[in-house]
Amino acid sequence: MGGVDLSLRLLESLEAVAAEGSMTRAARTLNLTQQAVSSQIRQLERVVGTPLVDRRPTGIELTAAGEVVLKQGAALLSSAQAMVTEARLAATGRPDPLRIAFKAQSTAHFMPAVEAALRQQAPELELRPIASHTLPDEIDALLDGRADAAFLWLPIGDDPRFTIHPLLQEDRWVALPPGHPLESRTTLRIADLADVPVIGPRDGMPPAVVDFWFIDPRPDGTRAVFGPQARTPEECLHLVAAGHGCWIAPASTVTYFAHPRLTWLPLLDAEPNVLALIWPKHNANPLLHLLLTQTRQALNPLPPATT
């Protein structure tokens, strides 16, 4: 490093602060005290020789230098984790299968590329998929040990037991029944759904999660109309096709589930869905970081090198 004394823990703290926009929330994510995180950021600023964060009333933002350190630091963290993973695999031989809870419609567009990359980097690693339908299914699989990690949609409620790595954002779309007055539109806004029942799972879901998916309350303060409950995408699609209401889902759902009777329209003013990879904080399996690295590379591939 040419004399630069740089600890990876300092980069991890900056990454957490950037993701959370708060020292306190970053400390919770890292299982540290707020004072420890602040101290590590100051130490990193001394190493670099310039301020890396701006503390503002609305939260913490990175300076231009902080953005550079964040970007380059992510590559260093990834390389370090890959080194540790490969060393442990070389020492222990074939690892146990990595069990991943997932929803097929949410991951089909990137998981084949992730698995192909993992086979190249760790040919002895086996990914074992565990299909799930709802957030409680995925959380239960993680907590009872049936799954090592899960690809799921945020939010998951206020649950400090997990390490959360956001991966991508998707716009929200609305499935409408045949003959619905809105089906001739090309786009929708939340206000257009004022009297339309919304279909989806609610039982066993944290209230904040239900509020997010059903957009309740609406921006004008009115309450959403709850339609019939359904656990699986297929059940949601059936209920919509039968005229019981609409279903609000991520954009990837539209391309995965074709239905001859439904109209799908983008919901322009809704907060986007965020897909994340999560695992229990007590899970120290280094293969999880390899999975995270390969997933991020599949979603954001590096540009080709110029000659």
PDB file of C-alpha atoms in Angstrom:
ATOM      1  CA  MET A   1       0.000   0.000   0.000  1.00  0.00           C
ATOM      2  CA  GLY A   2       3.024   2.310  -0.248  1.00  0.00           C
ATOM      3  CA  GLY A   3       3.059   3.109   3.465  1.00  0.00           C
ATOM      4  CA  VAL A   4      -0.685   3.740   3.762  1.00  0.00           C
ATOM      5  CA  ASP A   5      -2.006   2.101   6.939  1.00  0.00           C
ATOM      6  CA  LEU A   6      -5.549   1.272   5.878  1.00  0.00           C
ATOM      7  CA  SER A   7      -7.769  -1.167   7.781  1.00  0.00           C
ATOM      8  CA  LEU A   8     -10.633  -2.843   5.952  1.00  0.00           C
ATOM      9  CA  ARG A   9     -12.814  -2.166   9.006  1.00  0.00           C
ATOM     10  CA  LEU A  10     -12.584   1.545   8.258  1.00  0.00           C
ATOM     11  CA  LEU A  11     -13.871   0.954   4.729  1.00  0.00           C
ATOM     12  CA  GLU A  12     -16.699  -1.200   6.057  1.00  0.00           C
ATOM     13  CA  SER A  13     -17.740   1.627   8.358  1.00  0.00           C
ATOM     14  CA  LEU A  14     -17.751   4.149   5.506  1.00  0.00           C
ATOM     15  CA  GLU A  15     -19.798   1.743   3.380  1.00  0.00           C
ATOM     16  CA  ALA A  16     -22.355   1.363   6.180  1.00  0.00           C
ATOM     17  CA  VAL A  17     -22.566   5.109   6.820  1.00  0.00           C
ATOM     18  CA  ALA A  18     -23.091   5.766   3.108  1.00  0.00           C
ATOM     19  CA  ALA A  19     -25.819   3.142   2.904  1.00  0.00           C
ATOM     20  CA  GLU A  20     -27.635   4.231   6.064  1.00  0.00           C
ATOM     21  CA  GLY A  21     -27.063   7.997   5.947  1.00  0.00           C
ATOM     22  CA  SER A  22     -26.606   7.960   9.715  1.00  0.00           C
ATOM     23  CA  MET A  23     -23.872   7.054  12.196  1.00  0.00           C
ATOM     24  CA  THR A  24     -26.456   5.578  14.550  1.00  0.00           C
ATOM     25  CA  ARG A  25     -28.055   3.317  11.938  1.00  0.00           C
ATOM     26  CA  ALA A  26     -24.646   2.337  10.580  1.00  0.00           C
ATOM     27  CA  ALA A  27     -23.571   1.377  14.102  1.00  0.00           C
ATOM     28  CA  ARG A  28     -26.660  -0.812  14.449  1.00  0.00           C
ATOM     29  CA  THR A  29     -25.881  -2.515  11.141  1.00  0.00           C
ATOM     30  CA  LEU A  30     -22.259  -3.135  12.127  1.00  0.00           C
ATOM     31  CA  ASN A  31     -23.144  -4.144  15.716  1.00  0.00           C
ATOM     32  CA  LEU A  32     -20.911  -1.349  17.044  1.00  0.00           C
ATOM     33  CA  THR A  33     -21.455   1.745  19.143  1.00  0.00           C
ATOM     34  CA  GLN A  34     -22.113   5.072  17.430  1.00  0.00           C
ATOM     35  CA  GLN A  35     -18.912   6.409  18.991  1.00  0.00           C
ATOM     36  CA  ALA A  36     -16.892   3.568  17.486  1.00  0.00           C
ATOM     37  CA  VAL A  37     -18.231   4.215  13.994  1.00  0.00           C
ATOM     38  CA  SER A  38     -17.585   7.951  14.290  1.00  0.00           C
ATOM     39  CA  SER A  39     -14.047   7.232  15.453  1.00  0.00           C
ATOM     40  CA  GLN A  40     -13.402   4.914  12.520  1.00  0.00           C
ATOM     41  CA  ILE A  41     -14.658   7.513  10.027  1.00  0.00           C
ATOM     42  CA  ARG A  42     -12.342  10.137  11.572  1.00  0.00           C
ATOM     43  CA  GLN A  43      -9.457   7.673  11.413  1.00  0.00           C
ATOM     44  CA  LEU A  44     -10.150   6.979   7.741  1.00  0.00           C
ATOM     45  CA  GLU A  45     -10.265  10.730   7.066  1.00  0.00           C
ATOM     46  CA  ARG A  46      -6.836  11.075   8.681  1.00  0.00           C
ATOM     47  CA  VAL A  47      -5.471   8.283   6.470  1.00  0.00           C
ATOM     48  CA  VAL A  48      -6.859   9.878   3.306  1.00  0.00           C
ATOM     49  CA  GLY A  49      -6.064  13.412   4.428  1.00  0.00           C
ATOM     50  CA  THR A  50      -9.412  15.028   3.653  1.00  0.00           C
ATOM     51  CA  PRO A  51     -13.014  15.028   4.927  1.00  0.00           C
ATOM     52  CA  LEU A  52     -15.080  12.131   3.584  1.00  0.00           C
ATOM     53  CA  VAL A  53     -18.533  12.918   5.052  1.00  0.00           C
ATOM     54  CA  ASP A  54     -20.743  15.957   5.501  1.00  0.00           C
ATOM     55  CA  ARG A  55     -22.957  15.976   8.577  1.00  0.00           C
ATOM     56  CA  ARG A  56     -26.227  17.710   7.655  1.00  0.00           C
ATOM     57  CA  PRO A  57     -29.619  18.094   9.397  1.00  0.00           C
ATOM     58  CA  THR A  58     -31.125  15.620   6.912  1.00  0.00           C
ATOM     59  CA  GLY A  59     -28.405  13.029   7.478  1.00  0.00           C
ATOM     60  CA  ILE A  60     -24.857  12.218   6.493  1.00  0.00           C
ATOM     61  CA  GLU A  61     -23.707  12.563   2.874  1.00  0.00           C
ATOM     62  CA  LEU A  62     -20.380  11.673   1.328  1.00  0.00           C
ATOM     63  CA  THR A  63     -18.071  14.350  -0.008  1.00  0.00           C
ATOM     64  CA  ALA A  64     -16.611  13.974  -3.493  1.00  0.00           C
ATOM     65  CA  ALA A  65     -13.539  12.399  -1.894  1.00  0.00           C
ATOM     66  CA  GLY A  66     -15.780  10.135   0.148  1.00  0.00           C
ATOM     67  CA  GLU A  67     -17.449   8.884  -3.027  1.00  0.00           C
ATOM     68  CA  VAL A  68     -14.047   7.982  -4.462  1.00  0.00           C
ATOM     69  CA  VAL A  69     -13.014   6.116  -1.308  1.00  0.00           C
ATOM     70  CA  LEU A  70     -16.372   4.330  -1.199  1.00  0.00           C
ATOM     71  CA  LYS A  71     -16.057   3.135  -4.797  1.00  0.00           C
ATOM     72  CA  GLN A  72     -12.432   2.063  -4.566  1.00  0.00           C
ATOM     73  CA  GLY A  73     -12.957   0.658  -1.064  1.00  0.00           C
ATOM     74  CA  ALA A  74     -15.741  -1.601  -2.287  1.00  0.00           C
ATOM     75  CA  ALA A  75     -13.295  -3.181  -4.729  1.00  0.00           C
ATOM     76  CA  LEU A  76     -10.740  -3.675  -1.944  1.00  0.00           C
ATOM     77  CA  LEU A  77     -13.320  -5.282   0.341  1.00  0.00           C
ATOM     78  CA  SER A  78     -14.476  -7.559  -2.449  1.00  0.00           C
ATOM     79  CA  SER A  79     -10.923  -8.655  -3.261  1.00  0.00           C
ATOM     80  CA  ALA A  80     -10.126  -9.267   0.395  1.00  0.00           C
ATOM     81  CA  GLN A  81     -13.242 -11.356   0.885  1.00  0.00           C
ATOM     82  CA  ALA A  82     -12.536 -13.352  -2.263  1.00  0.00           C
ATOM     83  CA  MET A  83      -9.012 -14.050  -0.970  1.00  0.00           C
ATOM     84  CA  VAL A  84     -10.332 -15.315   2.355  1.00  0.00           C
ATOM     85  CA  THR A  85     -13.011 -17.410   0.677  1.00  0.00           C
ATOM     86  CA  GLU A  86     -10.617 -19.074  -1.753  1.00  0.00           C
ATOM     87  CA  ALA A  87      -8.107 -19.762   1.039  1.00  0.00           C
ATOM     88  CA  ARG A  88     -10.735 -21.407   3.224  1.00  0.00           C
ATOM     89  CA  LEU A  89     -12.037 -23.478   0.338  1.00  0.00           C
ATOM     90  CA  ALA A  90      -8.510 -24.618  -0.449  1.00  0.00           C
ATOM     91  CA  ALA A  91      -7.994 -25.618   3.187  1.00  0.00           C
ATOM     92  CA  THR A  92     -11.319 -27.356   3.820  1.00  0.00           C
ATOM     93  CA  GLY A  93     -12.199 -28.878   0.469  1.00  0.00           C
ATOM     94  CA  ARG A  94     -15.768 -29.116  -0.760  1.00  0.00           C
ATOM     95  CA  PRO A  95     -18.055 -26.768   1.231  1.00  0.00           C
ATOM     96  CA  ASP A  96     -21.603 -27.436   2.337  1.00  0.00           C
ATOM     97  CA  PRO A  97     -24.298 -26.360  -0.149  1.00  0.00           C
ATOM     98  CA  LEU A  98     -25.286 -22.709   0.060  1.00  0.00           C
ATOM     99  CA  ARG A  99     -29.061 -22.676   0.586  1.00  0.00           C
ATOM    100  CA  ILE A 100     -30.778 -19.595  -0.815  1.00  0.00           C
ATOM    101  CA  ALA A 101     -34.419 -18.642  -0.254  1.00  0.00           C
ATOM    102  CA  PHE A 102     -35.811 -16.778  -3.249  1.00  0.00           C
ATOM    103  CA  LYS A 103     -38.832 -15.820  -5.318  1.00  0.00           C
ATOM    104  CA  ALA A 104     -38.318 -16.978  -8.897  1.00  0.00           C
ATOM    105  CA  GLN A 105     -39.957 -13.932 -10.462  1.00  0.00           C
ATOM    106  CA  SER A 106     -37.596 -11.622  -8.562  1.00  0.00           C
ATOM    107  CA  THR A 107     -34.299 -13.322  -9.396  1.00  0.00           C
ATOM    108  CA  ALA A 108     -34.731 -15.076 -12.761  1.00  0.00           C
ATOM    109  CA  HIS A 109     -33.144 -12.193 -14.663  1.00  0.00           C
ATOM    110  CA  PHE A 110     -29.819 -12.383 -12.825  1.00  0.00           C
ATOM    111  CA  MET A 111     -29.418 -15.682 -10.921  1.00  0.00           C
ATOM    112  CA  PRO A 112     -28.258 -17.784 -13.918  1.00  0.00           C
ATOM    113  CA  ALA A 113     -25.388 -15.346 -14.444  1.00  0.00           C
ATOM    114  CA  VAL A 114     -24.569 -15.424 -10.724  1.00  0.00           C
ATOM    115  CA  GLU A 115     -24.475 -19.221 -10.647  1.00  0.00           C
ATOM    116  CA  ALA A 116     -22.288 -19.337 -13.754  1.00  0.00           C
ATOM    117  CA  ALA A 117     -19.823 -16.906 -12.167  1.00  0.00           C
ATOM    118  CA  LEU A 118     -19.772 -18.875  -8.923  1.00  0.00           C
ATOM    119  CA  ARG A 119     -19.060 -22.112 -10.801  1.00  0.00           C
ATOM    120  CA  GLN A 120     -16.022 -20.452 -12.381  1.00  0.00           C
ATOM    121  CA  GLN A 121     -14.665 -19.041  -9.135  1.00  0.00           C
ATOM    122  CA  ALA A 122     -15.612 -21.951  -6.848  1.00  0.00           C
ATOM    123  CA  PRO A 123     -16.474 -25.045  -8.937  1.00  0.00           C
ATOM    124  CA  GLU A 124     -17.011 -27.124  -5.802  1.00  0.00           C
ATOM    125  CA  LEU A 125     -19.715 -24.777  -4.484  1.00  0.00           C
ATOM    126  CA  GLU A 126     -23.318 -25.944  -4.829  1.00  0.00           C
ATOM    127  CA  LEU A 127     -26.210 -23.467  -4.683  1.00  0.00           C
ATOM    128  CA  ARG A 128     -29.388 -25.042  -3.381  1.00  0.00           C
ATOM    129  CA  PRO A 129     -32.503 -22.898  -4.107  1.00  0.00           C
ATOM    130  CA  ILE A 130     -35.438 -22.815  -1.676  1.00  0.00           C
ATOM    131  CA  ALA A 131     -38.555 -21.346  -3.277  1.00  0.00           C
ATOM    132  CA  SER A 132     -40.673 -19.042  -1.120  1.00  0.00           C
ATOM    133  CA  HIS A 133     -43.781 -16.946  -1.618  1.00  0.00           C
ATOM    134  CA  THR A 134     -44.004 -14.419   1.214  1.00  0.00           C
ATOM    135  CA  LEU A 135     -41.709 -12.501   3.547  1.00  0.00           C
ATOM    136  CA  PRO A 136     -42.658 -14.675   6.579  1.00  0.00           C
ATOM    137  CA  ASP A 137     -41.687 -17.774   4.561  1.00  0.00           C
ATOM    138  CA  GLU A 138     -38.232 -16.349   3.895  1.00  0.00           C
ATOM    139  CA  ILE A 139     -37.662 -15.069   7.435  1.00  0.00           C
ATOM    140  CA  ASP A 140     -38.727 -18.414   8.925  1.00  0.00           C
ATOM    141  CA  ALA A 141     -36.358 -20.284   6.594  1.00  0.00           C
ATOM    142  CA  LEU A 142     -33.462 -18.088   7.723  1.00  0.00           C
ATOM    143  CA  LEU A 143     -34.232 -18.329  11.421  1.00  0.00           C
ATOM    144  CA  ASP A 144     -34.823 -22.090  11.568  1.00  0.00           C
ATOM    145  CA  GLY A 145     -31.684 -22.851   9.566  1.00  0.00           C
ATOM    146  CA  ARG A 146     -33.297 -24.126   6.365  1.00  0.00           C
ATOM    147  CA  ALA A 147     -31.705 -21.261   4.396  1.00  0.00           C
ATOM    148  CA  ASP A 148     -28.348 -19.517   4.732  1.00  0.00           C
ATOM    149  CA  ALA A 149     -29.451 -16.350   2.917  1.00  0.00           C
ATOM    150  CA  ALA A 150     -32.441 -14.933   1.073  1.00  0.00           C
ATOM    151  CA  PHE A 151     -33.178 -12.638  -1.830  1.00  0.00           C
ATOM    152  CA  LEU A 152     -36.189 -10.622  -0.721  1.00  0.00           C
ATOM    153  CA  TRP A 153     -37.941  -7.316  -1.156  1.00  0.00           C
ATOM    154  CA  LEU A 154     -37.547  -4.568   1.408  1.00  0.00           C
ATOM    155  CA  PRO A 155     -38.805  -3.480   3.844  1.00  0.00           C
ATOM    156  CA  ILE A 156     -38.749  -6.395   6.270  1.00  0.00           C
ATOM    157  CA  GLY A 157     -39.812  -4.389   9.333  1.00  0.00           C
ATOM    158  CA  ASP A 158     -37.645  -3.348  12.254  1.00  0.00           C
ATOM    159  CA  ASP A 159     -35.646  -6.564  12.630  1.00  0.00           C
ATOM    160  CA  PRO A 160     -32.044  -6.211  13.891  1.00  0.00           C
ATOM    161  CA  ARG A 161     -31.228  -9.909  13.473  1.00  0.00           C
ATOM    162  CA  PHE A 162     -30.153  -9.644   9.837  1.00  0.00           C
ATOM    163  CA  THR A 163     -27.392  -8.190   7.694  1.00  0.00           C
ATOM    164  CA  ILE A 164     -29.071  -6.429   4.756  1.00  0.00           C
ATOM    165  CA  HIS A 165     -27.427  -5.707   1.396  1.00  0.00           C
ATOM    166  CA  PRO A 166     -29.654  -3.756  -1.051  1.00  0.00           C
ATOM    167  CA  LEU A 167     -29.050  -4.835  -4.645  1.00  0.00           C
ATOM    168  CA  LEU A 168     -31.416  -3.158  -7.082  1.00  0.00           C
ATOM    169  CA  GLN A 169     -34.530  -1.011  -7.474  1.00  0.00           C
ATOM    170  CA  GLU A 170     -37.574  -1.743  -9.598  1.00  0.00           C
ATOM    171  CA  ASP A 171     -40.562   0.401 -10.480  1.00  0.00           C
ATOM    172  CA  ARG A 172     -43.968  -0.786  -9.335  1.00  0.00           C
ATOM    173  CA  TRP A 173     -46.625  -1.970 -11.768  1.00  0.00           C
ATOM    174  CA  VAL A 174     -50.330  -2.658 -11.349  1.00  0.00           C
ATOM    175  CA  ALA A 175     -52.242  -5.675 -12.678  1.00  0.00           C
ATOM    176  CA  LEU A 176     -55.828  -4.766 -13.592  1.00  0.00           C
ATOM    177  CA  PRO A 177     -58.740  -7.138 -14.339  1.00  0.00           C
ATOM    178  CA  PRO A 178     -60.213  -7.394 -17.833  1.00  0.00           C
ATOM    179  CA  GLY A 179     -62.691  -4.644 -18.653  1.00  0.00           C
ATOM    180  CA  HIS A 180     -61.511  -2.370 -15.828  1.00  0.00           C
ATOM    181  CA  PRO A 181     -62.138   1.353 -16.510  1.00  0.00           C
ATOM    182  CA  LEU A 182     -58.398   2.072 -16.144  1.00  0.00           C
ATOM    183  CA  GLU A 183     -57.163  -0.555 -18.598  1.00  0.00           C
ATOM    184  CA  SER A 184     -57.128   1.882 -21.534  1.00  0.00           C
ATOM    185  CA  ARG A 185     -54.575   4.090 -19.777  1.00  0.00           C
ATOM    186  CA  THR A 186     -50.861   3.848 -20.516  1.00  0.00           C
ATOM    187  CA  THR A 187     -49.703   4.790 -16.996  1.00  0.00           C
ATOM    188  CA  LEU A 188     -51.241   5.101 -13.539  1.00  0.00           C
ATOM    189  CA  ARG A 189     -50.802   7.239 -10.446  1.00  0.00           C
ATOM    190  CA  ILE A 190     -51.627   6.281  -6.885  1.00  0.00           C
ATOM    191  CA  ALA A 191     -54.690   8.548  -6.876  1.00  0.00           C
ATOM    192  CA  ASP A 192     -56.148   6.504  -9.762  1.00  0.00           C
ATOM    193  CA  LEU A 193     -56.412   3.506  -7.417  1.00  0.00           C
ATOM    194  CA  ALA A 194     -58.426   5.329  -4.750  1.00  0.00           C
ATOM    195  CA  ASP A 195     -61.414   2.953  -4.923  1.00  0.00           C
ATOM    196  CA  VAL A 196     -59.684  -0.138  -6.310  1.00  0.00           C
ATOM    197  CA  PRO A 197     -59.216  -3.027  -3.811  1.00  0.00           C
ATOM    198  CA  VAL A 198     -55.593  -4.165  -3.552  1.00  0.00           C
ATOM    199  CA  ILE A 199     -54.899  -7.905  -3.466  1.00  0.00           C
ATOM    200  CA  GLY A 200     -51.940  -9.487  -1.675  1.00  0.00           C
ATOM    201  CA  PRO A 201     -50.712 -11.180   1.514  1.00  0.00           C
ATOM    202  CA  ARG A 202     -51.280  -9.480   4.876  1.00  0.00           C
ATOM    203  CA  ASP A 203     -51.502 -12.138   7.613  1.00  0.00           C
ATOM    204  CA  GLY A 204     -48.221 -12.528   9.483  1.00  0.00           C
ATOM    205  CA  MET A 205     -46.675  -9.471   7.826  1.00  0.00           C
ATOM    206  CA  PRO A 206     -45.260  -6.580   9.909  1.00  0.00           C
ATOM    207  CA  PRO A 207     -47.588  -3.551   9.709  1.00  0.00           C
ATOM    208  CA  ALA A 208     -44.905  -1.392   8.062  1.00  0.00           C
ATOM    209  CA  VAL A 209     -44.486  -4.004   5.341  1.00  0.00           C
ATOM    210  CA  VAL A 210     -48.238  -4.125   4.658  1.00  0.00           C
ATOM    211  CA  ASP A 211     -48.347  -0.320   4.556  1.00  0.00           C
ATOM    212  CA  PHE A 212     -45.556  -0.259   1.962  1.00  0.00           C
ATOM    213  CA  TRP A 213     -46.931  -2.894  -0.392  1.00  0.00           C
ATOM    214  CA  PHE A 214     -50.527  -1.679  -0.256  1.00  0.00           C
ATOM    215  CA  ILE A 215     -49.488   2.007  -0.218  1.00  0.00           C
ATOM    216  CA  ASP A 216     -51.510   2.649   2.922  1.00  0.00           C
ATOM    217  CA  PRO A 217     -52.169   5.398   3.714  1.00  0.00           C
ATOM    218  CA  ARG A 218     -52.115   7.107   0.362  1.00  0.00           C
ATOM    219  CA  PRO A 219     -50.198  10.388  -0.138  1.00  0.00           C
ATOM    220  CA  ASP A 220     -53.431  12.375   0.357  1.00  0.00           C
ATOM    221  CA  GLY A 221     -54.081  10.676   3.708  1.00  0.00           C
ATOM    222  CA  THR A 222     -56.871   8.370   2.535  1.00  0.00           C
ATOM    223  CA  ARG A 223     -56.691   4.665   3.304  1.00  0.00           C
ATOM    224  CA  ALA A 224     -56.143   1.879   0.803  1.00  0.00           C
ATOM    225  CA  VAL A 225     -59.010  -0.496   0.080  1.00  0.00           C
ATOM    226  CA  PHE A 226     -57.954  -4.028   1.015  1.00  0.00           C
ATOM    227  CA  GLY A 227     -59.053  -6.785  -1.324  1.00  0.00           C
ATOM    228  CA  PRO A 228     -58.872 -10.550  -0.786  1.00  0.00           C
ATOM    229  CA  GLN A 229     -55.652 -11.997   0.589  1.00  0.00           C
ATOM    230  CA  ALA A 230     -53.422 -14.205  -1.548  1.00  0.00           C
ATOM    231  CA  ARG A 231     -50.080 -15.819  -0.701  1.00  0.00           C
ATOM    232  CA  THR A 232     -48.633 -16.669  -4.103  1.00  0.00           C
ATOM    233  CA  PRO A 233     -48.301 -14.699  -7.341  1.00  0.00           C
ATOM    234  CA  GLU A 234     -50.506 -17.242  -9.048  1.00  0.00           C
ATOM    235  CA  GLU A 235     -53.255 -16.659  -6.473  1.00  0.00           C
ATOM    236  CA  CYS A 236     -52.923 -12.881  -6.891  1.00  0.00           C
ATOM    237  CA  LEU A 237     -53.199 -13.164 -10.663  1.00  0.00           C
ATOM    238  CA  HIS A 238     -56.240 -15.435 -10.397  1.00  0.00           C
ATOM    239  CA  LEU A 239     -58.056 -13.034  -8.068  1.00  0.00           C
ATOM    240  CA  VAL A 240     -57.262 -10.066 -10.309  1.00  0.00           C
ATOM    241  CA  ALA A 241     -58.464 -11.935 -13.411  1.00  0.00           C
ATOM    242  CA  ALA A 242     -61.676 -12.797 -11.557  1.00  0.00           C
ATOM    243  CA  GLY A 243     -62.338  -9.098 -10.946  1.00  0.00           C
ATOM    244  CA  HIS A 244     -61.622  -8.893  -7.204  1.00  0.00           C
ATOM    245  CA  GLY A 245     -59.205  -5.966  -7.429  1.00  0.00           C
ATOM    246  CA  CYS A 246     -55.681  -5.026  -8.534  1.00  0.00           C
ATOM    247  CA  TRP A 247     -52.248  -6.307  -7.597  1.00  0.00           C
ATOM    248  CA  ILE A 248     -49.235  -3.992  -7.127  1.00  0.00           C
ATOM    249  CA  ALA A 249     -45.966  -5.788  -7.883  1.00  0.00           C
ATOM    250  CA  PRO A 250     -42.331  -5.162  -8.918  1.00  0.00           C
ATOM    251  CA  ALA A 251     -41.588  -4.716 -12.619  1.00  0.00           C
ATOM    252  CA  SER A 252     -39.831  -8.095 -12.894  1.00  0.00           C
ATOM    253  CA  THR A 253     -43.126  -9.798 -12.067  1.00  0.00           C
ATOM    254  CA  VAL A 254     -44.674  -8.408 -15.248  1.00  0.00           C
ATOM    255  CA  THR A 255     -42.191 -10.143 -17.530  1.00  0.00           C
ATOM    256  CA  TYR A 256     -42.092 -13.382 -15.532  1.00  0.00           C
ATOM    257  CA  PHE A 257     -45.848 -13.983 -15.288  1.00  0.00           C
ATOM    258  CA  ALA A 258     -47.655 -13.689 -18.605  1.00  0.00           C
ATOM    259  CA  HIS A 259     -51.459 -13.695 -18.315  1.00  0.00           C
ATOM    260  CA  PRO A 260     -53.786 -13.461 -21.321  1.00  0.00           C
ATOM    261  CA  ARG A 261     -56.571 -11.561 -19.538  1.00  0.00           C
ATOM    262  CA  LEU A 262     -54.762  -8.958 -17.474  1.00  0.00           C
ATOM    263  CA  THR A 263     -53.502  -5.453 -18.189  1.00  0.00           C
ATOM    264  CA  TRP A 264     -50.237  -4.353 -16.552  1.00  0.00           C
ATOM    265  CA  LEU A 265     -49.567  -0.608 -16.179  1.00  0.00           C
ATOM    266  CA  PRO A 266     -46.652   1.257 -14.531  1.00  0.00           C
ATOM    267  CA  LEU A 267     -47.408   3.146 -11.310  1.00  0.00           C
ATOM    268  CA  LEU A 268     -45.462   6.352 -11.817  1.00  0.00           C
ATOM    269  CA  ASP A 269     -45.480   8.015  -8.397  1.00  0.00           C
ATOM    270  CA  ALA A 270     -45.005   5.015  -6.120  1.00  0.00           C
ATOM    271  CA  GLU A 271     -41.824   4.451  -4.138  1.00  0.00           C
ATOM    272  CA  PRO A 272     -39.769   1.772  -5.949  1.00  0.00           C
ATOM    273  CA  ASN A 273     -39.271  -1.760  -4.732  1.00  0.00           C
ATOM    274  CA  VAL A 274     -35.778  -2.612  -3.431  1.00  0.00           C
ATOM    275  CA  LEU A 275     -34.445  -6.162  -3.673  1.00  0.00           C
ATOM    276  CA  ALA A 276     -31.832  -7.178  -1.101  1.00  0.00           C
ATOM    277  CA  LEU A 277     -29.692 -10.133  -0.137  1.00  0.00           C
ATOM    278  CA  ILE A 278     -29.927 -10.767   3.605  1.00  0.00           C
ATOM    279  CA  TRP A 279     -28.620 -13.300   6.084  1.00  0.00           C
ATOM    280  CA  PRO A 280     -28.596 -13.696   9.885  1.00  0.00           C
ATOM    281  CA  LYS A 281     -25.892 -11.630  11.584  1.00  0.00           C
ATOM    282  CA  HIS A 282     -24.559 -14.711  13.357  1.00  0.00           C
ATOM    283  CA  ASN A 283     -23.856 -16.445  10.015  1.00  0.00           C
ATOM    284  CA  ALA A 284     -20.123 -16.039   9.336  1.00  0.00           C
ATOM    285  CA  ASN A 285     -20.027 -18.236   6.219  1.00  0.00           C
ATOM    286  CA  PRO A 286     -17.518 -16.487   3.881  1.00  0.00           C
ATOM    287  CA  LEU A 287     -19.317 -17.955   0.865  1.00  0.00           C
ATOM    288  CA  LEU A 288     -22.150 -15.515   1.512  1.00  0.00           C
ATOM    289  CA  HIS A 289     -19.836 -12.619   0.711  1.00  0.00           C
ATOM    290  CA  LEU A 290     -18.737 -14.407  -2.447  1.00  0.00           C
ATOM    291  CA  LEU A 291     -22.413 -14.752  -3.414  1.00  0.00           C
ATOM    292  CA  LEU A 292     -22.963 -11.051  -2.698  1.00  0.00           C
ATOM    293  CA  THR A 293     -19.946 -10.019  -4.758  1.00  0.00           C
ATOM    294  CA  GLN A 294     -20.946 -12.122  -7.761  1.00  0.00           C
ATOM    295  CA  THR A 295     -24.547 -10.893  -7.568  1.00  0.00           C
ATOM    296  CA  ARG A 296     -23.457  -7.260  -7.563  1.00  0.00           C
ATOM    297  CA  GLN A 297     -21.162  -7.905 -10.515  1.00  0.00           C
ATOM    298  CA  ALA A 298     -23.977  -9.628 -12.418  1.00  0.00           C
ATOM    299  CA  LEU A 299     -26.273  -6.656 -11.804  1.00  0.00           C
ATOM    300  CA  ASN A 300     -23.602  -3.993 -12.438  1.00  0.00           C
ATOM    301  CA  PRO A 301     -20.969  -5.534 -14.713  1.00  0.00           C
ATOM    302  CA  LEU A 302     -17.701  -3.677 -15.106  1.00  0.00           C
ATOM    303  CA  PRO A 303     -17.209  -1.964 -18.482  1.00  0.00           C
ATOM    304  CA  PRO A 304     -14.857  -3.726 -20.906  1.00  0.00           C
ATOM    305  CA  ALA A 305     -11.220  -2.736 -20.595  1.00  0.00           C
ATOM    306  CA  THR A 306      -9.926  -0.336 -23.254  1.00  0.00           C
ATOM    307  CA  THR A 307      -6.734  -1.011 -25.117  1.00  0.00           C
TER     308      THR A 307
END
